[in-house]
């Protein structure tokens, strides 16, 4: 089973700043089957990125995903107040079918 | 706008069976374009996929939970359900239902989850 390690655990930034979140896999993620989700307290997780770099429907273009193999990045170009949340990565290229998730990175207001 | 809503007991006794239902509103669970899944998150821990089902009843389960999990679908009620037997404190978690895209014509199933419910906390305790 692939283990995903997200870093940093917490990112303290101000609105308008750039956020760079890392997701590192213990083994290569096949075909870049990597997704990113945003979760706010009391809300459902929201799909942001799938296939490592494809934005989901309705996701603003300030969110971008990149990477391949074992290293993946979610970048938020300019933080808006509504972007402060917890972000999770998921690999779905290997067993189990539903993949595995990272522990999350919290983006908080500095 | 399609929404998912989990429901069920918030407290289950050890060794008993956890039962949850996900109601799909604003759309049909019988869509050929989606599978429907359960995912959980123990307090302070990461997310874990439990299993998924198609409206026809075809299922996939996480091997780590397969011996204790049953997922079923009721298309007449637009619902799908989770049963997890012989629960212990380790099964205490927020349980989410979610959907993931399926290309009916190619038979290709995507395993990212594009719509989620808000989740429901289930505590296993006597």
Coordinates of N, CA and C in Angstrom, one line a residue:
Chain A
X1 N 0.9 -1.2 0.0 CA 0.0 0.0 0.0 C 0.9 1.2 0.0
X2 N 0.6 2.2 -0.9 CA 1.3 3.4 -1.0 C 1.0 4.4 0.2
X3 N 2.0 4.8 0.9 CA 1.8 5.8 1.9 C 2.1 7.2 1.4
X4 N 1.2 8.1 1.6 CA 1.3 9.5 1.2 C 1.7 10.4 2.4
X5 N 2.7 11.2 2.3 CA 3.2 12.1 3.3 C 3.0 13.5 2.9
X6 N 2.2 14.3 3.6 CA 1.9 15.6 3.2 C 2.8 16.6 4.1
X7 N 3.3 17.6 3.4 CA 4.1 18.6 4.2 C 3.8 20.0 3.6
X8 N 3.9 21.0 4.5 CA 4.1 20.9 5.9 C 2.7 20.5 6.6
X9 N 2.7 20.2 7.8 CA 1.5 19.9 8.5 C 0.6 21.1 8.6
X10 N 1.1 22.2 8.8 CA 0.4 23.5 8.9 C 1.2 24.5 8.1
X11 N 0.5 25.3 7.4 CA 1.1 26.4 6.6 C 0.4 27.7 7.0
X12 N 1.1 28.7 7.6 CA 0.6 29.9 8.0 C 0.9 31.0 7.0
X13 N -0.1 31.5 6.3 CA 0.1 32.5 5.3 C -0.9 33.6 5.4
X14 N -0.7 34.7 4.7 CA -1.7 35.8 4.6 C -2.4 35.8 3.3
X15 N -3.6 36.3 3.3 CA -4.4 36.4 2.0 C -3.5 37.1 1.0
X16 N -3.6 36.6 -0.3 CA -2.8 37.2 -1.3 C -1.4 36.5 -1.6
X17 N -1.0 35.7 -0.6 CA 0.3 35.0 -0.7 C 0.1 33.7 -1.5
X18 N 1.2 33.2 -1.9 CA 1.2 31.9 -2.6 C 1.4 30.8 -1.7
X19 N 0.6 29.7 -1.9 CA 0.7 28.5 -1.0 C 1.2 27.3 -1.9
X20 N 2.2 26.6 -1.3 CA 2.8 25.5 -2.0 C 2.7 24.3 -1.0
X21 N 1.9 23.3 -1.4 CA 1.6 22.1 -0.6 C 2.3 20.9 -1.2
X22 N 2.9 20.1 -0.4 CA 3.6 18.9 -1.0 C 3.0 17.6 -0.6
X23 N 3.0 16.6 -1.5 CA 2.5 15.3 -1.2 C 3.5 14.3 -1.8
X24 N 4.1 13.6 -0.9 CA 5.2 12.6 -1.4 C 4.7 11.2 -1.1
X25 N 4.9 10.4 -2.1 CA 4.4 9.0 -2.1 C 5.6 8.0 -1.8
X26 N 5.3 6.9 -1.1 CA 6.3 6.0 -0.7 C 6.8 5.1 -1.9
X27 N 5.9 5.1 -2.9 CA 6.3 4.4 -4.2 C 5.7 5.3 -5.3
X28 N 6.2 5.0 -6.5 CA 5.7 5.8 -7.7 C 4.2 5.6 -7.9
X29 N 3.5 6.7 -8.1 CA 2.1 6.7 -8.4 C 1.8 6.5 -9.9
X30 N 1.2 5.4 -10.2 CA 1.1 5.1 -11.7 C 0.2 6.1 -12.4
X31 N 0.6 6.4 -13.6 CA -0.2 7.3 -14.5 C -0.7 8.6 -13.8
X32 N 0.1 9.1 -12.9 CA -0.3 10.3 -12.2 C -1.7 10.3 -11.6
X33 N -2.1 9.2 -11.1 CA -3.4 9.1 -10.5 C -3.4 9.7 -9.1
X34 N -3.4 11.0 -9.1 CA -3.2 11.8 -7.8 C -4.3 12.9 -7.8
X35 N -5.0 12.9 -6.7 CA -6.1 13.9 -6.5 C -5.8 14.8 -5.3
X36 N -6.4 16.0 -5.3 CA -6.3 16.9 -4.2 C -7.8 17.3 -3.8
X37 N -8.0 17.4 -2.5 CA -9.3 17.8 -1.9 C -9.1 18.9 -0.9
X38 N -10.1 19.8 -0.8 CA -10.2 20.8 0.2 C -11.3 20.5 1.2
X39 N -11.0 20.7 2.5 CA -12.1 20.5 3.4 C -12.1 21.6 4.5
X40 N -13.3 22.2 4.6 CA -13.5 23.2 5.7 C -14.3 22.6 6.8
X41 N -14.1 23.2 8.0 CA -14.8 22.6 9.2 C -16.3 22.4 8.9
X42 N -16.8 21.2 9.2 CA -18.3 21.0 9.1 C -18.8 20.9 7.7
X43 N -17.9 20.9 6.7 CA -18.3 20.8 5.3 C -17.8 19.5 4.7
X44 N -18.4 19.2 3.6 CA -18.0 18.0 2.8 C -16.6 18.3 2.1
X45 N -15.7 17.3 2.0 CA -14.6 17.5 1.2 C -14.9 17.9 -0.2
X46 N -14.1 18.7 -0.9 CA -14.4 19.2 -2.2 C -13.2 18.8 -3.1
X47 N -13.5 18.1 -4.2 CA -12.4 17.7 -5.2 C -11.9 19.0 -5.9
X48 N -10.6 19.2 -5.9 CA -9.9 20.3 -6.5 C -9.3 19.8 -7.8
X49 N -8.4 18.8 -7.7 CA -7.6 18.4 -8.8 C -7.6 16.8 -8.9
X50 N -7.6 16.3 -10.1 CA -7.5 14.9 -10.4 C -6.5 14.7 -11.5
X51 N -6.0 13.5 -11.6 CA -5.0 13.2 -12.6 C -3.8 14.1 -12.5
X52 N -3.5 14.5 -11.2 CA -2.3 15.3 -10.8 C -2.4 16.7 -11.2
X53 N -3.1 17.1 -12.3 CA -3.1 18.5 -12.8 C -4.4 19.0 -13.4
X54 N -5.4 18.1 -13.5 CA -6.6 18.5 -14.1 C -7.6 19.1 -13.0
X55 N -8.0 20.4 -13.3 CA -8.9 21.0 -12.3 C -10.3 20.4 -12.4
X56 N -10.9 20.2 -11.3 CA -12.3 19.7 -11.3 C -13.3 20.8 -11.7
X57 N -14.5 20.5 -12.1 CA -15.4 21.5 -12.5 C -15.7 22.6 -11.5
X58 N -15.6 23.8 -12.0 CA -15.9 24.9 -11.1 C -14.7 25.4 -10.2
X59 N -13.6 24.8 -10.3 CA -12.5 25.1 -9.5 C -11.7 26.3 -10.1
X60 N -11.5 27.4 -9.3 CA -10.8 28.6 -9.9 C -9.4 28.2 -10.3
X61 N -8.9 29.0 -11.3 CA -7.6 28.7 -11.9 C -6.4 29.1 -11.0
X62 N -6.7 29.7 -9.8 CA -5.6 29.9 -8.9 C -5.1 28.6 -8.2
X63 N -5.9 27.6 -8.4 CA -5.5 26.2 -7.9 C -4.8 25.5 -9.1
X64 N -3.7 25.0 -8.8 CA -3.0 24.2 -9.9 C -2.3 23.0 -9.2
X65 N -2.2 21.9 -9.9 CA -1.5 20.7 -9.4 C -0.4 20.3 -10.4
X66 N 0.6 19.8 -9.9 CA 1.8 19.3 -10.7 C 2.5 18.2 -10.1
X67 N 3.4 17.6 -10.8 CA 4.2 16.5 -10.3 C 3.9 15.2 -11.0
X68 N 4.8 14.2 -10.7 CA 4.7 12.9 -11.2 C 5.6 11.9 -10.3
X69 N 5.4 10.6 -10.6 CA 6.2 9.7 -9.8 C 5.9 9.7 -8.3
X70 N 6.8 10.2 -7.5 CA 6.5 10.2 -6.1 C 6.3 11.6 -5.5
X71 N 6.5 12.6 -6.3 CA 6.4 14.0 -5.7 C 5.4 14.8 -6.5
X72 N 4.4 15.3 -5.7 CA 3.3 16.1 -6.2 C 3.1 17.4 -5.4
X73 N 2.6 18.4 -6.1 CA 2.5 19.7 -5.5 C 1.1 20.3 -5.8
X74 N 0.5 20.9 -4.8 CA -0.7 21.7 -5.0 C -0.3 23.2 -4.8
X75 N -0.5 24.0 -5.7 CA -0.2 25.4 -5.6 C -1.5 26.3 -5.7
X76 N -1.6 27.2 -4.7 CA -2.6 28.2 -4.7 C -1.9 29.5 -5.0
X77 N -2.2 30.1 -6.2 CA -1.3 31.2 -6.6 C -1.5 32.5 -5.7
X78 N -2.7 32.8 -5.4 CA -3.0 33.9 -4.5 C -4.1 33.5 -3.5
X79 N -3.8 33.4 -2.3 CA -4.8 32.9 -1.3 C -5.9 33.9 -1.1
X80 N -7.1 33.4 -1.3 CA -8.3 34.2 -1.0 C -8.8 33.7 0.4
X81 N -9.6 34.6 1.1 CA -10.0 34.2 2.4 C -10.7 32.9 2.5
X82 N -11.4 32.5 1.5 CA -12.1 31.2 1.5 C -11.2 30.0 1.3
X83 N -10.0 30.2 1.0 CA -9.0 29.1 0.7 C -8.4 28.5 2.0
X84 N -8.6 29.2 3.1 CA -8.0 28.7 4.4 C -8.8 27.5 4.8
X85 N -8.2 26.3 4.8 CA -8.8 25.0 5.0 C -7.8 23.9 5.1
X86 N -8.2 22.7 5.2 CA -7.3 21.5 5.2 C -7.3 20.9 3.8
X87 N -6.2 20.5 3.3 CA -6.1 20.0 2.0 C -5.5 18.5 2.1
X88 N -6.1 17.6 1.4 CA -5.7 16.2 1.4 C -5.3 15.8 0.0
X89 N -4.3 14.9 -0.1 CA -4.0 14.3 -1.4 C -4.4 12.8 -1.3
X90 N -4.7 12.3 -2.5 CA -5.1 10.9 -2.6 C -4.5 10.3 -3.8
X91 N -3.9 9.1 -3.7 CA -3.4 8.4 -4.9 C -4.4 7.2 -5.1
X92 N -4.7 7.0 -6.4 CA -5.7 6.0 -6.7 C -5.2 5.1 -7.9
X93 N -3.9 5.0 -8.0 CA -3.3 4.2 -9.0 C -2.9 2.8 -8.6
X94 N -3.0 2.5 -7.3 CA -2.7 1.2 -6.8 C -3.5 0.8 -5.7
X95 N -3.4 -0.5 -5.3 CA -4.3 -1.1 -4.3 C -4.2 -0.4 -3.0
X96 N -5.4 -0.3 -2.3 CA -6.7 -0.8 -2.7 C -7.3 0.1 -3.8
X97 N -8.4 -0.4 -4.4 CA -9.0 0.3 -5.5 C -9.3 1.8 -5.2
X98 N -9.8 2.1 -4.0 CA -10.1 3.4 -3.7 C -8.9 4.3 -3.3
X99 N -7.7 3.6 -3.4 CA -6.5 4.4 -3.1 C -6.2 4.6 -1.6
X100 N -5.3 5.5 -1.4 CA -4.9 5.9 -0.1 C -4.8 7.5 0.0
X101 N -5.0 8.0 1.2 CA -5.0 9.4 1.4 C -3.8 9.9 2.3
X102 N -3.4 11.1 2.1 CA -2.5 11.7 3.0 C -3.1 12.2 4.2
X103 N -2.3 12.7 5.2 CA -2.8 13.1 6.5 C -3.4 14.5 6.5
X104 N -3.1 15.3 5.5 CA -3.6 16.6 5.3 C -2.6 17.7 5.7
X105 N -2.8 18.8 5.0 CA -2.1 20.1 5.4 C -3.1 21.1 5.7
X106 N -2.9 21.8 6.8 CA -3.9 22.9 7.2 C -3.2 24.2 6.7
X107 N -4.0 25.0 6.0 CA -3.6 26.3 5.6 C -4.3 27.3 6.4
X108 N -3.6 28.0 7.3 CA -4.3 28.9 8.3 C -3.8 30.3 8.0
X109 N -4.6 31.2 8.5 CA -4.4 32.6 8.3 C -3.3 33.1 9.3
X110 N -2.2 33.7 8.8 CA -1.1 34.2 9.6 C -1.5 35.4 10.3
Chain B
X1 N -29.2 20.6 -7.9 CA -27.8 20.2 -7.6 C -27.8 19.0 -6.7
X2 N -27.1 18.0 -7.2 CA -27.1 16.7 -6.5 C -26.4 16.8 -5.1
X3 N -26.9 16.2 -4.1 CA -26.4 16.2 -2.8 C -26.4 14.8 -2.2
X4 N -25.5 14.6 -1.3 CA -25.4 13.3 -0.5 C -25.6 13.6 0.9
X5 N -26.3 12.8 1.6 CA -26.5 13.0 3.1 C -26.5 11.7 3.8
X6 N -25.5 11.6 4.7 CA -25.4 10.4 5.6 C -26.4 10.4 6.7
X7 N -26.8 9.2 7.1 CA -27.7 9.2 8.3 C -27.5 7.8 9.0
X8 N -27.8 7.8 10.3 CA -27.6 6.6 11.1 C -27.3 6.9 12.5
X9 N -27.2 5.8 13.4 CA -26.9 6.0 14.8 C -25.5 6.6 15.0
X10 N -25.4 7.5 15.9 CA -24.1 8.1 16.2 C -23.4 7.3 17.3
X11 N -24.0 6.3 17.9 CA -23.3 5.5 18.9 C -23.7 4.1 18.7
X12 N -22.6 3.3 18.6 CA -22.8 1.8 18.4 C -21.9 1.1 19.5
X13 N -22.5 0.0 20.0 CA -21.7 -0.7 21.1 C -20.7 -1.7 20.4
X14 N -19.6 -1.9 21.1 CA -18.6 -2.8 20.6 C -19.2 -4.2 20.3
X15 N -18.7 -4.8 19.3 CA -19.1 -6.1 18.8 C -20.4 -6.1 18.0
X16 N -21.1 -4.9 18.0 CA -22.4 -4.8 17.2 C -22.1 -4.4 15.8
X17 N -23.2 -4.2 15.0 CA -23.0 -3.8 13.6 C -23.4 -2.3 13.4
X18 N -22.5 -1.6 12.8 CA -22.7 -0.2 12.4 C -23.5 -0.2 11.1
X19 N -24.6 0.6 11.1 CA -25.4 0.7 9.9 C -25.6 2.2 9.5
X20 N -25.2 2.5 8.3 CA -25.4 3.9 7.8 C -26.1 3.9 6.5
X21 N -26.8 5.0 6.2 CA -27.4 5.1 4.9 C -27.0 6.5 4.3
X22 N -26.8 6.5 3.0 CA -26.6 7.7 2.2 C -27.7 7.9 1.3
X23 N -28.4 9.1 1.4 CA -29.5 9.5 0.6 C -29.0 10.4 -0.5
X24 N -29.3 10.1 -1.7 CA -28.9 10.9 -2.9 C -30.1 11.8 -3.3
X25 N -29.9 13.1 -3.3 CA -31.0 14.0 -3.6 C -30.6 14.9 -4.8
X26 N -31.6 15.3 -5.6 CA -31.3 16.2 -6.7 C -30.8 15.5 -7.9
X27 N -30.8 14.1 -7.9 CA -30.4 13.3 -9.0 C -30.6 11.9 -8.7
X28 N -30.3 11.0 -9.7 CA -30.6 9.6 -9.6 C -29.4 8.8 -9.2
X29 N -29.6 7.9 -8.3 CA -28.5 6.9 -8.0 C -28.3 5.9 -9.1
X30 N -29.3 5.8 -9.9 CA -29.3 4.9 -11.0 C -28.5 5.4 -12.3
X31 N -27.9 6.5 -12.1 CA -27.1 7.0 -13.2 C -26.0 6.0 -13.6
X32 N -25.8 5.8 -14.9 CA -24.8 4.9 -15.4 C -23.4 5.5 -15.3
X33 N -23.3 6.7 -14.9 CA -22.0 7.4 -14.9 C -21.3 7.5 -13.6
X34 N -21.9 6.8 -12.5 CA -21.2 7.0 -11.2 C -21.3 5.7 -10.4
X35 N -20.2 5.4 -9.6 CA -20.2 4.5 -8.5 C -20.4 5.4 -7.3
X36 N -20.8 4.7 -6.2 CA -21.1 5.4 -4.9 C -20.3 4.7 -3.8
X37 N -19.6 5.5 -3.0 CA -18.6 4.9 -2.1 C -18.8 5.4 -0.7
X38 N -18.1 4.7 0.2 CA -18.0 5.1 1.6 C -16.5 5.3 2.0
X39 N -16.3 6.3 2.7 CA -14.9 6.7 3.2 C -15.0 7.1 4.6
X40 N -14.0 6.8 5.4 CA -14.1 7.2 6.8 C -12.8 7.8 7.3
X41 N -12.9 8.6 8.4 CA -11.8 9.3 9.0 C -11.8 9.2 10.5
X42 N -11.0 8.4 11.1 CA -10.9 8.3 12.5 C -10.4 9.7 13.1
X43 N -10.8 10.0 14.3 CA -10.4 11.3 14.9 C -8.8 11.5 14.8
X44 N -8.4 12.6 14.2 CA -7.0 12.9 14.2 C -6.2 12.0 13.2
X45 N -6.9 11.2 12.4 CA -6.2 10.4 11.4 C -6.6 10.7 10.0
X46 N -6.0 10.0 9.0 CA -6.3 10.2 7.6 C -7.6 9.5 7.2
X47 N -7.9 9.8 5.9 CA -9.1 9.2 5.3 C -8.8 7.8 4.8
X48 N -9.8 6.9 4.9 CA -9.7 5.5 4.5 C -10.9 5.1 3.6
X49 N -10.7 4.7 2.4 CA -11.8 4.2 1.6 C -12.2 2.8 2.1
X50 N -13.6 2.7 2.2 CA -14.2 1.5 2.7 C -14.7 0.5 1.6
X51 N -15.4 1.1 0.7 CA -16.0 0.3 -0.4 C -16.9 1.2 -1.3
X52 N -17.2 0.6 -2.4 CA -18.1 1.3 -3.4 C -19.1 0.3 -4.1
X53 N -20.2 0.9 -4.6 CA -21.2 0.1 -5.2 C -21.8 0.9 -6.5
X54 N -22.2 0.1 -7.5 CA -22.9 0.7 -8.7 C -24.4 0.4 -8.5
X55 N -25.2 1.1 -9.2 CA -26.6 1.0 -9.0 C -27.1 -0.5 -9.3
X56 N -26.3 -1.2 -10.1 CA -26.6 -2.6 -10.5 C -26.3 -3.5 -9.3
X57 N -25.6 -3.0 -8.3 CA -25.2 -3.9 -7.2 C -23.8 -4.4 -7.2
X58 N -23.0 -4.1 -8.3 CA -21.6 -4.4 -8.3 C -20.8 -3.7 -7.3
X59 N -20.0 -4.4 -6.6 CA -19.3 -3.8 -5.4 C -17.8 -4.0 -5.5
X60 N -17.1 -3.1 -4.8 CA -15.6 -3.2 -4.5 C -15.5 -2.9 -3.0
X61 N -14.6 -3.7 -2.4 CA -14.4 -3.5 -1.0 C -12.9 -3.3 -0.7
X62 N -12.5 -2.5 0.3 CA -11.1 -2.5 0.8 C -10.8 -3.8 1.4
X63 N -9.7 -4.5 0.9 CA -9.4 -5.8 1.5 C -9.2 -5.8 3.0
X64 N -8.8 -4.6 3.5 CA -8.5 -4.6 5.0 C -9.8 -4.7 5.8
X65 N -10.9 -4.4 5.1 CA -12.2 -4.4 5.9 C -13.2 -5.4 5.3
X66 N -12.9 -6.0 4.2 CA -13.8 -6.8 3.4 C -14.6 -7.8 4.2
X67 N -13.9 -8.5 5.1 CA -14.6 -9.5 5.9 C -15.8 -9.0 6.8
X68 N -15.8 -7.7 7.0 CA -16.8 -7.1 7.9 C -17.7 -6.1 7.2
X69 N -17.5 -5.9 6.0 CA -18.3 -4.8 5.3 C -19.3 -5.4 4.3
X70 N -20.5 -4.8 4.3 CA -21.5 -5.0 3.3 C -22.0 -3.7 2.8
X71 N -22.0 -3.4 1.5 CA -22.6 -2.2 0.9 C -23.7 -2.7 0.0
X72 N -24.9 -2.0 0.1 CA -26.0 -2.4 -0.7 C -26.6 -1.1 -1.2
X73 N -27.5 -1.3 -2.2 CA -28.2 -0.1 -2.9 C -29.6 -0.4 -3.0
X74 N -30.4 0.7 -2.8 CA -31.9 0.6 -2.9 C -32.3 1.7 -3.9
X75 N -32.4 1.4 -5.2 CA -32.7 2.4 -6.2 C -34.0 3.0 -6.0
X76 N -35.0 2.3 -5.4 CA -36.3 2.8 -5.3 C -36.4 4.0 -4.2
X77 N -35.4 4.0 -3.3 CA -35.3 5.0 -2.3 C -34.2 6.0 -2.6
X78 N -33.4 5.7 -3.7 CA -32.3 6.6 -4.1 C -31.3 6.6 -2.9
X79 N -31.0 5.4 -2.4 CA -30.1 5.3 -1.2 C -29.1 4.2 -1.4
X80 N -28.0 4.3 -0.7 CA -27.1 3.1 -0.6 C -26.7 3.1 0.9
X81 N -26.3 1.9 1.3 CA -26.1 1.7 2.7 C -24.8 0.9 3.0
X82 N -24.3 1.2 4.2 CA -23.1 0.5 4.7 C -23.4 -0.3 6.0
X83 N -22.9 -1.5 6.1 CA -23.0 -2.3 7.3 C -21.6 -2.7 7.6
X84 N -21.1 -2.4 8.8 CA -19.8 -2.9 9.3 C -20.0 -3.7 10.6
X85 N -19.7 -4.9 10.5 CA -19.9 -5.8 11.7 C -18.8 -5.9 12.7
X86 N -19.1 -6.4 13.8 CA -18.1 -6.6 14.9 C -17.2 -5.4 15.1
X87 N -17.9 -4.3 15.4 CA -17.1 -3.0 15.5 C -16.3 -3.0 16.8
X88 N -15.2 -2.2 16.8 CA -14.5 -2.0 18.0 C -14.2 -0.4 18.0
X89 N -13.5 0.0 19.1 CA -13.3 1.4 19.2 C -12.5 2.0 18.0
X90 N -11.7 1.1 17.4 CA -11.0 1.5 16.2 C -11.8 1.9 15.0
X91 N -13.1 1.6 15.1 CA -14.0 1.9 14.0 C -14.7 3.3 14.3
X92 N -14.4 3.9 15.4 CA -14.9 5.2 15.7 C -14.3 6.2 14.6
X93 N -15.2 6.9 13.9 CA -14.7 7.8 12.8 C -15.9 8.6 12.3
X94 N -15.5 9.6 11.5 CA -16.5 10.3 10.7 C -16.7 9.5 9.4
X95 N -17.9 9.1 9.1 CA -18.1 8.3 7.9 C -18.7 9.2 6.8
X96 N -18.1 9.2 5.6 CA -18.6 10.0 4.5 C -19.1 9.1 3.4
X97 N -20.1 9.5 2.7 CA -20.5 8.9 1.4 C -20.0 9.8 0.3
X98 N -19.7 9.3 -0.8 CA -19.2 10.0 -2.0 C -19.5 9.3 -3.3
X99 N -19.3 10.0 -4.4 CA -19.5 9.3 -5.7 C -18.2 9.5 -6.5
X100 N -18.0 8.5 -7.4 CA -16.9 8.6 -8.3 C -17.3 8.2 -9.7
X101 N -16.7 8.9 -10.7 CA -17.1 8.7 -12.1 C -16.8 7.4 -12.7
X102 N -17.7 6.9 -13.5 CA -17.6 5.7 -14.3 C -17.9 5.9 -15.7
X103 N -17.0 5.5 -16.6 CA -17.3 5.6 -18.0 C -18.0 4.3 -18.5
X104 N -19.3 4.3 -18.6 CA -20.1 3.1 -18.9 C -19.6 2.5 -20.2
X105 N -19.3 3.3 -21.2 CA -19.0 2.7 -22.5 C -17.7 2.0 -22.6
X106 N -16.7 2.6 -21.9 CA -15.4 1.9 -21.9 C -15.2 1.0 -20.7
X107 N -16.1 1.1 -19.7 CA -15.9 0.3 -18.5 C -14.8 0.8 -17.6
X108 N -14.4 2.0 -17.8 CA -13.3 2.6 -17.0 C -13.9 3.3 -15.7
X109 N -13.4 2.9 -14.6 CA -13.8 3.4 -13.3 C -12.8 4.3 -12.8
X110 N -13.1 5.6 -12.5 CA -12.2 6.5 -11.9 C -12.3 6.4 -10.4
X111 N -11.3 6.5 -9.7 CA -11.3 6.4 -8.3 C -11.0 7.6 -7.5
X112 N -11.2 8.8 -8.1 CA -11.2 10.0 -7.3 C -12.7 10.3 -7.1
X113 N -13.0 11.1 -6.0 CA -14.3 11.3 -5.5 C -14.7 12.7 -5.8
X114 N -15.7 12.9 -6.7 CA -16.0 14.3 -7.1 C -17.2 14.9 -6.4
X115 N -17.8 14.2 -5.5 CA -18.9 14.8 -4.7 C -19.0 14.0 -3.4
X116 N -19.1 14.7 -2.3 CA -19.1 14.1 -1.0 C -20.2 14.6 -0.1
X117 N -20.7 13.7 0.8 CA -21.6 14.2 1.8 C -20.8 14.9 2.9
X118 N -21.5 15.5 3.9 CA -20.8 16.2 5.0 C -20.2 15.3 6.0
X119 N -20.7 14.1 6.1 CA -20.1 13.1 7.0 C -20.9 13.0 8.3
X120 N -20.9 11.9 8.9 CA -21.5 11.6 10.2 C -20.6 10.9 11.2
X121 N -20.5 11.4 12.4 CA -19.6 10.8 13.4 C -20.3 9.6 14.0
X122 N -19.6 8.5 14.0 CA -20.0 7.3 14.6 C -19.0 6.9 15.7
X123 N -19.5 6.8 16.9 CA -18.6 6.5 18.1 C -19.0 5.0 18.5
X124 N -17.9 4.2 18.7 CA -18.1 2.9 19.2 C -17.7 2.9 20.7
X125 N -18.7 2.7 21.5 CA -18.5 2.7 22.9 C -19.6 2.0 23.6
X126 N -19.3 1.4 24.8 CA -20.4 0.8 25.6 C -21.0 1.7 26.5

